[in-house]
XYZ file of C-alpha atoms in Angstrom:
736
model
C 9.329 23.319 27.407
C 12.054 23.603 30.019
C 13.606 20.218 30.693
C 16.106 21.291 33.340
C 15.790 19.395 36.630
C 18.378 20.144 39.261
C 17.655 17.211 41.569
C 19.985 14.281 41.166
C 18.804 10.799 40.232
C 19.639 7.699 42.209
C 22.762 6.053 40.804
C 22.705 2.274 40.438
C 26.177 0.676 40.461
C 26.913 -2.263 38.181
C 29.827 -4.661 38.382
C 32.178 -5.483 35.522
C 31.780 -9.250 35.880
C 29.163 -11.471 37.429
C 29.750 -11.910 41.130
C 31.084 -15.285 42.177
C 28.759 -17.156 44.543
C 30.206 -20.561 45.441
C 27.888 -23.550 45.155
C 27.677 -25.350 48.505
C 28.888 -28.937 49.007
C 26.470 -31.255 50.813
C 27.698 -34.100 53.000
C 24.432 -35.617 54.258
C 23.971 -38.076 51.402
C 24.983 -41.215 53.262
C 22.899 -40.416 56.338
C 19.747 -39.157 54.583
C 19.515 -40.400 50.982
C 21.807 -43.385 50.353
C 19.866 -46.623 49.721
C 16.538 -44.764 49.981
C 15.776 -44.492 46.275
C 14.746 -40.848 46.693
C 14.098 -39.383 43.220
C 16.573 -36.798 42.022
C 14.920 -33.809 40.286
C 16.878 -31.793 37.691
C 15.419 -28.714 35.999
C 17.771 -28.720 33.027
C 17.290 -25.227 31.566
C 19.435 -23.582 28.924
C 20.128 -20.650 31.275
C 20.198 -22.164 34.754
C 20.215 -25.671 36.129
C 18.398 -26.518 39.361
C 18.878 -29.830 41.087
C 17.816 -31.385 44.362
C 15.962 -34.185 46.058
C 12.290 -34.708 45.281
C 11.454 -34.968 48.972
C 12.470 -31.360 49.626
C 10.620 -28.131 48.866
C 13.407 -26.257 47.114
C 16.372 -27.236 44.931
C 19.697 -27.527 46.658
C 21.747 -26.431 43.664
C 21.072 -23.450 41.415
C 23.829 -22.512 38.970
C 24.408 -21.289 35.419
C 24.184 -24.231 33.037
C 27.574 -23.920 31.387
C 31.159 -25.064 31.746
C 34.638 -23.734 30.997
C 37.179 -26.246 29.757
C 40.712 -25.154 28.910
C 44.387 -25.933 29.461
C 45.960 -24.007 32.269
C 48.884 -21.899 31.037
C 50.939 -22.264 34.204
C 50.738 -25.997 34.853
C 49.798 -26.979 31.278
C 47.068 -29.251 32.648
C 43.420 -29.518 31.499
C 41.092 -27.592 33.775
C 37.300 -27.642 33.985
C 35.008 -25.207 35.784
C 31.250 -25.743 36.016
C 28.380 -23.434 36.927
C 29.058 -20.544 39.268
C 32.657 -21.654 39.792
C 33.425 -20.219 36.356
C 33.243 -16.677 37.723
C 36.082 -17.333 40.151
C 38.679 -17.511 37.367
C 39.409 -14.907 34.682
C 40.569 -17.453 32.113
C 37.478 -19.576 32.716
C 35.154 -16.662 31.941
C 36.695 -16.436 28.476
C 36.171 -20.130 27.635
C 32.468 -20.705 28.247
C 30.664 -23.649 26.680
C 27.047 -24.724 26.833
C 25.413 -28.059 26.142
C 22.515 -26.275 24.443
C 21.909 -24.914 20.969
C 19.208 -22.390 21.831
C 16.973 -24.567 24.079
C 17.915 -28.019 22.693
C 20.624 -30.131 24.348
C 23.037 -31.245 21.634
C 26.425 -31.597 23.369
C 26.435 -34.661 25.661
C 30.100 -34.139 26.578
C 29.325 -30.784 28.215
C 26.134 -32.214 29.704
C 28.125 -35.029 31.303
C 30.398 -32.493 33.003
C 27.323 -30.689 34.369
C 25.805 -33.936 35.691
C 29.112 -34.908 37.312
C 29.129 -31.523 39.012
C 25.567 -32.069 40.311
C 26.267 -35.503 41.737
C 29.542 -34.428 43.358
C 27.957 -31.361 44.969
C 25.127 -33.491 46.345
C 27.690 -35.809 47.910
C 27.050 -38.873 45.728
C 30.348 -40.751 45.497
C 29.073 -44.086 44.123
C 29.948 -45.314 40.636
C 26.277 -45.583 39.699
C 23.364 -43.295 40.522
C 20.826 -45.510 42.242
C 18.068 -42.884 42.216
C 15.214 -42.295 39.746
C 15.796 -39.147 37.697
C 13.047 -36.639 36.911
C 14.276 -34.131 34.336
C 12.672 -31.235 32.513
C 12.912 -30.742 28.750
C 11.610 -28.098 26.334
C 8.332 -28.413 24.526
C 8.486 -30.487 21.327
C 12.087 -31.507 21.946
C 13.713 -33.409 19.019
C 13.925 -37.171 19.535
C 17.666 -37.130 18.890
C 18.266 -34.728 21.781
C 16.247 -36.908 24.151
C 18.069 -39.991 22.881
C 21.422 -38.396 23.720
C 20.241 -37.526 27.217
C 18.773 -40.990 27.873
C 21.908 -42.669 26.602
C 24.033 -40.501 28.896
C 21.892 -41.241 31.978
C 21.432 -44.958 31.413
C 24.854 -45.828 30.023
C 27.170 -43.474 31.913
C 25.362 -43.314 35.263
C 23.230 -46.508 35.150
C 20.191 -44.797 36.633
C 17.192 -47.080 37.319
C 14.634 -44.872 35.532
C 14.142 -41.497 33.887
C 11.027 -39.325 33.682
C 10.826 -36.413 31.272
C 8.377 -33.526 31.495
C 7.903 -30.048 30.018
C 9.267 -27.410 32.364
C 6.370 -24.962 31.942
C 3.773 -27.703 32.586
C 5.584 -28.691 35.762
C 5.296 -25.015 36.732
C 1.552 -25.140 36.042
C 1.289 -28.192 38.299
C 3.257 -26.461 41.073
C 0.841 -23.525 41.056
C -2.162 -25.676 41.894
C -2.471 -29.338 40.920
C -6.254 -29.009 41.017
C -6.106 -26.268 38.368
C -3.564 -27.919 36.086
C -6.088 -29.846 33.942
C -7.288 -26.831 31.918
C -5.525 -23.616 31.032
C -2.991 -21.807 28.919
C 0.643 -21.647 29.963
C 2.602 -18.641 28.712
C 6.226 -19.657 29.103
C 8.521 -16.622 28.717
C 11.768 -18.560 28.790
C 15.429 -17.907 28.167
C 15.434 -18.462 24.399
C 11.777 -18.468 23.312
C 8.289 -17.732 24.557
C 5.647 -20.438 24.142
C 1.876 -20.460 24.383
C 0.823 -23.981 25.449
C -2.878 -25.001 25.717
C -3.811 -27.727 28.202
C -7.309 -29.229 28.102
C -8.654 -32.127 30.167
C -5.196 -32.764 31.571
C -3.659 -33.191 28.121
C -1.301 -30.842 26.361
C -2.247 -30.063 22.753
C 1.176 -29.854 21.151
C -0.331 -29.420 17.688
C -1.674 -26.030 18.819
C 1.436 -24.815 20.657
C 2.812 -21.509 19.323
C 6.276 -20.051 19.720
C 7.599 -16.459 19.689
C 11.324 -16.246 18.989
C 11.993 -13.842 21.833
C 13.063 -14.611 25.360
C 15.553 -13.631 28.007
C 18.715 -14.048 25.926
C 17.410 -12.201 22.801
C 16.129 -9.467 25.130
C 19.572 -9.149 26.757
C 21.232 -8.965 23.332
C 18.732 -6.304 22.224
C 19.434 -4.277 25.360
C 23.155 -4.587 24.637
C 22.715 -3.353 21.045
C 20.581 -0.406 22.165
C 23.218 0.662 24.674
C 25.999 0.284 22.110
C 24.127 2.445 19.608
C 23.253 4.987 22.291
C 26.843 5.285 23.559
C 29.105 4.519 20.562
C 32.098 6.327 22.114
C 31.690 5.028 25.645
C 35.037 4.150 27.300
C 33.599 0.997 28.888
C 32.620 -2.163 27.042
C 29.308 -3.599 28.171
C 29.080 -7.382 28.430
C 26.070 -9.646 27.965
C 26.092 -10.298 31.706
C 25.687 -6.580 32.375
C 22.914 -6.193 29.794
C 21.213 -9.159 31.447
C 21.423 -7.294 34.762
C 19.784 -4.233 33.178
C 17.005 -6.445 31.802
C 16.299 -8.119 35.133
C 16.586 -5.123 37.451
C 15.533 -2.089 35.421
C 12.931 -2.983 32.764
C 9.148 -2.976 33.050
C 6.207 -3.532 30.721
C 4.205 -0.414 29.908
C 0.427 -0.529 30.290
C 0.150 1.435 27.024
C 3.429 1.632 25.106
C 2.769 4.757 23.028
C 1.204 6.596 25.937
C 4.161 5.686 28.121
C 6.595 6.963 25.493
C 4.697 10.251 25.284
C 4.867 10.618 29.065
C 8.671 10.757 28.874
C 8.336 14.292 27.487
C 7.315 15.427 30.956
C 10.557 16.241 32.824
C 9.190 15.073 36.158
C 8.087 11.735 34.695
C 11.370 11.406 32.855
C 13.357 12.074 36.013
C 11.385 9.458 37.946
C 11.880 6.782 35.280
C 15.425 7.518 34.174
C 17.890 5.042 35.672
C 21.528 6.126 36.005
C 23.831 3.116 35.794
C 27.308 3.701 37.173
C 30.138 1.575 35.805
C 33.270 1.166 37.919
C 36.192 3.433 37.101
C 39.533 4.372 38.576
C 39.999 8.042 39.335
C 43.461 9.452 38.595
C 45.625 9.832 41.669
C 46.388 13.482 42.365
C 49.462 13.919 44.511
C 49.248 16.739 47.007
C 52.505 18.694 47.104
C 53.825 20.596 50.107
C 54.442 24.339 50.044
C 58.186 23.782 49.764
C 57.690 21.442 46.801
C 55.348 23.922 45.111
C 57.873 26.765 45.656
C 60.679 24.618 44.249
C 58.590 23.779 41.148
C 57.675 27.449 40.669
C 61.351 28.440 40.811
C 62.148 25.692 38.351
C 59.479 26.953 35.959
C 60.856 30.511 36.239
C 64.364 29.282 35.427
C 63.033 27.385 32.435
C 61.202 30.515 31.276
C 64.367 32.599 31.567
C 66.347 30.022 29.624
C 63.724 29.983 26.880
C 63.767 33.772 26.720
C 67.578 33.776 26.456
C 67.430 31.162 23.693
C 64.818 33.202 21.826
C 66.923 36.391 22.150
C 69.994 34.530 20.898
C 68.048 33.172 17.922
C 66.766 36.682 17.080
C 70.295 38.083 17.271
C 71.639 35.364 14.987
C 68.848 36.043 12.539
C 69.561 39.789 12.648
C 73.283 39.232 11.974
C 72.413 36.934 9.080
C 70.096 39.517 7.542
C 72.675 42.285 7.930
C 75.207 40.096 6.111
C 72.682 39.464 3.337
C 72.015 43.217 3.055
C 75.743 43.945 2.688
C 75.972 41.264 0.009
C 72.932 42.656 -1.863
C 74.345 46.235 -1.770
C 77.718 45.049 -3.051
C 75.934 43.305 -5.912
C 74.017 46.489 -6.800
C 77.222 48.554 -6.694
C 78.644 46.374 -9.484
C 75.870 47.405 -11.893
C 77.777 50.326 -13.579
C 80.940 48.274 -14.054
C 79.396 45.206 -15.723
C 77.930 44.648 -19.126
C 74.244 43.843 -19.381
C 74.781 40.121 -20.093
C 77.274 39.784 -17.249
C 74.975 41.705 -14.906
C 71.981 39.483 -15.772
C 74.078 36.342 -15.275
C 75.283 37.624 -11.887
C 71.685 38.347 -10.785
C 70.499 34.854 -11.766
C 73.447 33.279 -9.924
C 72.308 35.098 -6.770
C 68.706 33.950 -7.250
C 67.161 37.162 -8.639
C 65.092 37.474 -11.800
C 66.037 41.074 -12.589
C 67.187 44.322 -11.030
C 63.699 45.130 -9.715
C 63.698 41.820 -7.826
C 67.048 42.774 -6.256
C 65.740 46.198 -5.194
C 62.663 44.595 -3.652
C 64.848 42.154 -1.695
C 67.025 45.006 -0.398
C 63.953 46.974 0.642
C 62.404 43.974 2.438
C 65.637 43.121 4.233
C 66.146 46.722 5.404
C 62.590 46.827 6.769
C 63.087 43.499 8.606
C 66.377 44.704 10.138
C 64.754 47.934 11.247
C 61.849 46.092 12.900
C 64.244 43.709 14.691
C 66.400 46.558 16.017
C 63.369 48.543 17.173
C 62.019 45.464 18.981
C 65.344 44.923 20.767
C 65.442 48.584 21.795
C 61.745 48.688 22.740
C 60.915 51.342 20.148
C 57.351 51.251 18.810
C 56.983 51.057 15.057
C 55.980 54.164 13.261
C 52.815 54.149 11.277
C 53.312 53.080 7.700
C 53.407 55.860 5.215
C 51.080 55.518 2.247
C 52.893 53.964 -0.724
C 54.055 56.207 -3.552
C 53.932 55.445 -7.256
C 56.288 58.012 -8.915
C 56.376 56.409 -12.357
C 52.616 56.249 -12.918
C 52.297 59.850 -14.188
C 55.560 59.856 -16.188
C 55.115 59.430 -19.972
C 56.491 56.196 -21.456
C 58.740 58.159 -23.868
C 60.780 59.449 -20.936
C 61.302 55.996 -19.385
C 63.701 53.215 -20.167
C 62.529 49.669 -20.840
C 63.114 48.611 -17.225
C 61.303 51.720 -15.935
C 58.312 51.005 -18.209
C 58.035 47.525 -16.675
C 58.236 49.042 -13.225
C 55.576 51.626 -14.242
C 53.235 48.793 -15.234
C 53.834 47.112 -11.905
C 53.212 50.366 -9.983
C 49.980 50.928 -11.907
C 48.648 47.529 -10.711
C 49.768 48.232 -7.150
C 48.113 51.672 -7.229
C 44.839 50.174 -8.484
C 44.896 47.603 -5.675
C 45.706 50.267 -3.083
C 42.925 52.574 -4.330
C 40.438 49.647 -4.179
C 41.409 48.937 -0.568
C 41.017 52.579 0.346
C 37.562 52.729 -1.271
C 36.509 49.562 0.569
C 37.823 50.990 3.831
C 35.930 54.217 3.274
C 32.759 52.302 2.353
C 33.115 50.192 5.496
C 33.535 53.274 7.648
C 30.525 54.854 5.955
C 28.465 51.707 6.559
C 29.543 51.639 10.198
C 28.493 55.271 10.593
C 25.170 54.433 8.920
C 24.584 51.510 11.271
C 25.434 53.686 14.261
C 22.891 56.234 13.077
C 20.252 53.523 12.627
C 21.033 52.156 16.088
C 20.703 55.646 17.538
C 17.347 56.191 15.837
C 16.185 52.731 16.941
C 17.217 53.492 20.529
C 15.299 56.790 20.413
C 12.227 54.973 19.108
C 12.552 52.340 21.829
C 12.768 54.940 24.551
C 9.918 56.991 23.106
C 7.412 54.149 22.467
C 8.756 50.805 23.836
C 5.539 48.820 23.252
C 5.333 49.699 19.561
C 9.055 49.058 19.165
C 8.743 45.599 20.738
C 5.730 44.742 18.567
C 7.605 45.714 15.400
C 10.668 43.754 16.531
C 8.549 40.680 17.215
C 6.931 41.027 13.794
C 10.308 41.308 12.057
C 11.590 38.292 13.959
C 8.536 36.161 13.114
C 8.778 37.116 9.459
C 12.437 36.106 9.403
C 11.730 32.849 11.280
C 8.974 31.925 8.822
C 11.327 32.640 5.942
C 14.076 30.435 7.412
C 11.638 27.588 8.122
C 10.167 27.808 4.625
C 13.621 27.597 3.053
C 14.525 24.657 5.265
C 11.321 22.840 4.368
C 11.860 23.496 0.659
C 15.394 22.115 0.860
C 14.133 18.979 2.582
C 11.535 18.506 -0.142
C 14.050 19.107 -2.926
C 16.386 16.506 -1.420
C 13.637 13.885 -1.759
C 13.243 12.838 -5.376
C 9.666 11.645 -4.718
C 8.401 14.963 -3.347
C 6.079 17.178 -5.409
C 8.451 20.162 -5.270
C 11.348 18.044 -6.486
C 9.285 16.619 -9.353
C 8.221 20.086 -10.513
C 11.799 21.326 -10.403
C 12.929 18.285 -12.352
C 10.343 18.949 -15.073
C 11.470 22.564 -15.354
C 15.084 21.483 -15.763
C 14.040 18.917 -18.375
C 12.135 21.549 -20.335
C 15.045 24.008 -20.231
C 17.566 21.336 -21.220
C 15.515 20.089 -24.164
C 16.121 21.441 -27.691
C 12.415 20.995 -28.453
C 10.469 21.975 -25.334
C 7.222 19.994 -25.005
C 3.937 21.851 -25.459
C 1.832 22.683 -22.465
C -0.766 20.118 -23.551
C 0.559 16.817 -24.863
C -1.377 15.491 -27.781
C -2.676 11.950 -27.855
C -0.065 9.479 -29.095
C 2.811 11.835 -28.468
C 5.852 10.365 -26.707
C 5.909 11.015 -22.968
C 8.777 12.736 -21.235
C 10.973 10.134 -19.540
C 13.584 12.509 -18.164
C 14.074 11.709 -14.478
C 13.450 7.981 -14.651
C 17.185 7.319 -14.876
C 19.444 7.879 -11.848
C 21.930 9.775 -14.036
C 19.264 12.450 -14.667
C 18.932 12.906 -10.924
C 22.688 13.260 -10.525
C 22.539 16.196 -12.946
C 19.643 17.618 -10.951
C 21.556 17.341 -7.676
C 24.592 19.109 -9.136
C 22.350 21.961 -10.277
C 20.586 22.044 -6.931
C 23.804 22.130 -4.937
C 25.430 24.748 -7.140
C 22.552 27.178 -6.565
C 22.678 27.099 -2.800
C 23.827 30.307 -1.241
C 25.283 29.736 2.220
C 26.214 33.400 2.695
C 22.545 34.395 2.644
C 21.800 31.818 5.363
C 24.599 33.208 7.516
C 23.280 36.755 7.138
C 19.771 35.653 8.092
C 21.082 33.716 11.107
C 23.103 36.753 12.244
C 20.110 39.073 11.853
C 17.842 36.626 13.727
C 20.348 36.364 16.555
C 20.473 40.174 16.778
C 16.665 40.359 17.001
C 16.525 37.686 19.703
C 19.303 39.266 21.754
C 17.408 42.561 21.797
C 14.195 40.787 22.808
C 15.984 38.922 25.587
C 17.315 42.247 26.861
C 14.206 44.414 26.625
C 11.220 42.006 26.680
C 10.820 40.259 30.070
C 8.331 37.783 28.551
C 10.793 36.595 25.910
C 12.985 33.875 27.463
C 15.959 31.863 26.287
C 13.729 28.871 25.590
C 11.768 30.963 23.054
C 14.767 31.470 20.805
C 14.962 29.459 17.605
C 18.151 27.685 18.594
C 16.932 26.783 22.071
C 16.385 23.129 22.914
C 12.853 21.864 22.335
C 11.349 18.450 23.153
C 11.710 17.423 19.530
C 15.389 18.161 19.046
C 16.821 17.843 22.556
C 15.472 14.513 23.773
C 18.450 12.676 22.326
C 20.728 14.694 24.598
C 18.510 14.144 27.637
C 18.100 10.422 26.967
C 21.870 10.096 26.774
C 23.070 12.452 29.543
C 20.008 12.926 31.758
C 18.289 16.106 32.912
C 21.085 17.588 34.960
C 22.811 20.853 33.976
C 25.304 20.395 31.161
C 27.968 22.808 29.958
C 29.303 21.864 26.490
C 32.451 23.875 27.148
C 33.260 21.831 30.260
C 31.874 18.473 29.125
C 31.144 15.471 31.325
C 32.986 14.677 34.502
C 34.980 11.457 34.808
C 32.186 9.897 36.841
C 29.545 10.887 34.262
C 31.703 9.491 31.449
C 31.264 6.038 33.005
C 27.494 6.367 33.402
C 24.647 5.044 31.274
C 21.108 6.404 31.303
C 18.493 3.711 30.822
C 15.084 5.273 30.136
C 13.069 4.408 27.012
C 14.971 1.117 26.814
C 13.250 0.072 30.018
C 9.948 -0.334 28.174
C 11.244 -0.880 24.654
C 13.049 -4.175 25.355
C 10.118 -6.077 26.957
C 7.646 -4.515 24.496
C 9.005 -6.893 21.826
C 6.880 -9.629 23.420
C 3.806 -7.699 22.288
C 5.255 -6.062 19.150
C 7.972 -8.289 17.621
C 7.978 -6.099 14.509
C 9.984 -3.463 16.403
C 13.115 -5.574 15.872
C 12.035 -6.862 12.458
C 10.706 -10.192 13.761
C 8.019 -11.395 11.360
C 5.790 -12.914 14.050
C 2.650 -11.939 15.909
C 2.779 -10.585 19.421
C 1.861 -12.432 22.588
C -1.815 -11.390 22.641
C -2.374 -12.199 18.955
C -0.641 -15.560 19.454
C -2.973 -16.420 22.351
C -5.919 -15.369 20.178
C -4.715 -17.656 17.378
C -4.445 -20.584 19.813
C -7.954 -19.964 21.177
C -9.452 -19.950 17.680
C -8.479 -23.602 17.322
C -10.934 -24.672 20.048
C -14.711 -24.456 20.359
C -16.417 -21.836 22.504
C -16.783 -24.050 25.564
C -13.124 -25.120 25.467
C -11.999 -21.508 24.952
C -13.844 -20.469 28.094
C -12.141 -23.196 30.135
C -8.751 -22.212 28.757
C -8.965 -18.470 29.480
C -10.127 -19.060 33.033
C -6.589 -20.197 33.893
C -3.806 -18.319 32.057
C -0.506 -18.851 33.875
C 2.621 -16.828 33.041
C 5.898 -18.467 34.013
C 9.562 -18.339 33.076
C 12.357 -15.873 33.730
C 10.809 -12.948 31.842
C 7.581 -13.340 33.816
C 9.400 -11.495 36.623
C 9.391 -8.238 34.640
C 7.055 -5.794 36.419
C 3.864 -4.905 34.564
C 3.762 -7.994 32.342
C 0.774 -9.582 34.097
C -1.206 -6.301 34.184
C -0.514 -5.624 30.496
C -1.495 -9.149 29.487
C -4.600 -9.040 31.687
C -5.708 -5.780 30.107
C -4.916 -6.933 26.549
C -6.660 -10.310 26.808
C -9.926 -8.483 27.420
C -9.840 -7.087 23.879
C -9.868 -10.538 22.237
C -12.673 -12.046 24.341
C -16.455 -11.544 24.185
C -17.763 -8.714 26.316
C -19.382 -9.669 29.607
C -21.002 -7.132 31.909
C -21.714 -9.521 34.758
C -18.302 -10.944 35.606
C -14.768 -11.324 34.399
C -14.558 -14.350 32.135
C -10.809 -14.895 32.355
C -7.897 -14.845 34.777
C -4.243 -14.084 34.156
C -1.914 -15.003 36.989
C 1.804 -15.247 37.541
C 3.649 -18.262 38.854
C 4.436 -18.014 42.556
C 8.145 -18.611 41.939
C 8.772 -18.095 38.239
C 12.297 -19.510 38.274
C 11.946 -22.551 40.529
C 8.324 -23.596 39.992
C 9.325 -26.004 37.219
C 11.574 -27.819 39.686
C 8.927 -27.647 42.426
C 6.276 -29.130 40.138
C 8.571 -31.999 39.157
C 9.379 -32.615 42.813
C 5.655 -32.730 43.648
C 5.178 -35.421 40.996
C 7.879 -37.629 42.598
C 6.034 -37.676 45.917
C 3.473 -40.043 44.424
C 5.508 -43.221 43.960
C 2.671 -44.949 42.114
C 2.324 -42.130 39.585
C 6.074 -41.888 39.139
C 6.300 -45.637 38.479
C 3.684 -45.386 35.710
C 5.321 -42.472 33.836
C 9.001 -43.356 34.321
C 11.069 -45.041 31.588
C 13.030 -47.938 33.074
C 16.358 -49.222 31.881
C 14.677 -52.312 30.408
C 12.281 -50.107 28.388
C 15.172 -47.951 27.257
C 17.039 -50.985 25.938
C 13.872 -52.285 24.257
C 12.435 -49.099 22.710
C 15.460 -46.833 22.398
C 16.546 -43.507 23.868
C 13.728 -41.448 22.323
C 11.021 -43.453 24.072
C 8.849 -41.743 26.701
C 5.580 -42.479 28.427
C 2.849 -39.957 27.807
C 1.422 -38.075 30.750
C -0.312 -34.765 31.168
C 2.887 -32.852 31.962
C 5.187 -34.049 29.193
C 5.664 -34.265 25.448
C 3.842 -36.779 23.270
C 5.393 -39.928 21.904
C 5.863 -40.044 18.154
C 6.561 -43.337 16.408
């Protein structure tokens, strides 16, 4: 299948750091809210904090729930940044702190800084906060965490009362108070996802289920996938950037496996592949004038001439040195008749020669080198080498001295080597002539009957391809110690290695063969297996196959490049396409600078949110979202189940992912009784997934009578302690 698509994809830019958006300062507190007792609503999430007045429809403040506290290097003074202000300072971004451990508040010092920030931004300058506080908390929050929060609010800020409620139940209330008495809330939050059943206006905490996957684990999973996909990428992706990919580029597949299979279609792949462009700085190329270019060219020529002169000088010095060595060697040889044998041998060793033959060889080599150097200086081409002569080979040993007999032995070895080279050269020429004759006959056959020639060539190619595939499959099986082929080979080796080979039929009671149960036996097997591999045969087969395919590409119009064995196929080329996209790619040229700073997000778009339905993909030993809802429904009777499934609300940050509601709506049908008349359930999304928890809490404050009944006053706090709450349909239960 041809995967080439020439059209370019849309490129989505991504910033290095999160953009700084200043939180506004409000100055209308004294005119509008001072001395009014207007409740202050705080959606205290582990990702974002939302705060505002209960009388308004939307929160005034929305910021990341974290601080940065450090000592400034310049002034050596303690500095604190809160919320979005963190992104205005580089040093602050590297010193982030959160009051939460997962979704539980456990650091009151950081929480106090966040609350100070809220009150200052809202314009409250009084020493005490004379407004009732309505604050969200996670489901089944530990009593100690609530005690810390109550102590902070009552002791540090002296608030008159505090009301706690579950964020996802406030969201249920905001999406229709009349429908908030019965239903199931699917809260896909920042740290976890919860399935919370509500029946008759009461939350059944004993039946609440949690999936350990939310926005932050999803962002971390996206980050790991990108790091594994681009291990050599020049840019370092941050969690903020992976969070951006999760929010802006993921979607939930209607059918995960079917969606994965659709990526094999190049048109579908092109439509769903997202190209993410990271910022980069292109190198500055200075444009030079014609005069500057001419000056540089002249400079390069001068440098070339100087290098040539230096090289000629070095060659001349080397030639002079060799000529001096030749004179010295000849003078040494001229002393041979005048010296005794012992003196002559001592003189040779002092000059670095083993014997007289070694001296003659050095003289011959030096003369040849001097001749080549002089010819090169004079521009004279070298004459062809004359075939070597071996004059002592045919001379009887009786006529030779001891030194000549040693030289004769050496010449005999050289002659044998020379004759072997000549025979190999002749055989090679003969083989070349034979191949030329075969090529000529093949060309005549092709011209005479092209159809028959093509059919035979195709048959030879298919036979060779089947042979290569069979060998590859056998090697894969032999590399697996549990395969049948490997077991049979192991038994054969055991039988050959044994001094007493076992009979074909083992008699009853006879000891069984245990060879192969120990890892050391398999190490012996692997050594034998590796030693018998013949790579040269594979190279010959690959060369022959390439020759066949080149001829088919040239003479068969129906045989295309994609039909060759080494061509990319969907099975072995998807990794390249998933990483670099469908555009044309030349391995010799490589990626451009712009492409080097690009990421292709494709299968990750559906893989990351799919964990909600299949946690086992990342090794999470929990059931998926649909199975969790089914488990919750089983804990109620049939009538209660029907009331619950008629109102399934999905809220939280991950509820914004496209396709989640449709997938859940389609999957819920499989766990409910079949009904032909009407749809027995409804899955809906929160109107404003991120702010509905705050909106629901604000709606509760508009009934002063209801708020008075569910609020914990300062007197009750002092009497019952910080963990005390009043039960209501939108909050946790009180445990003694």
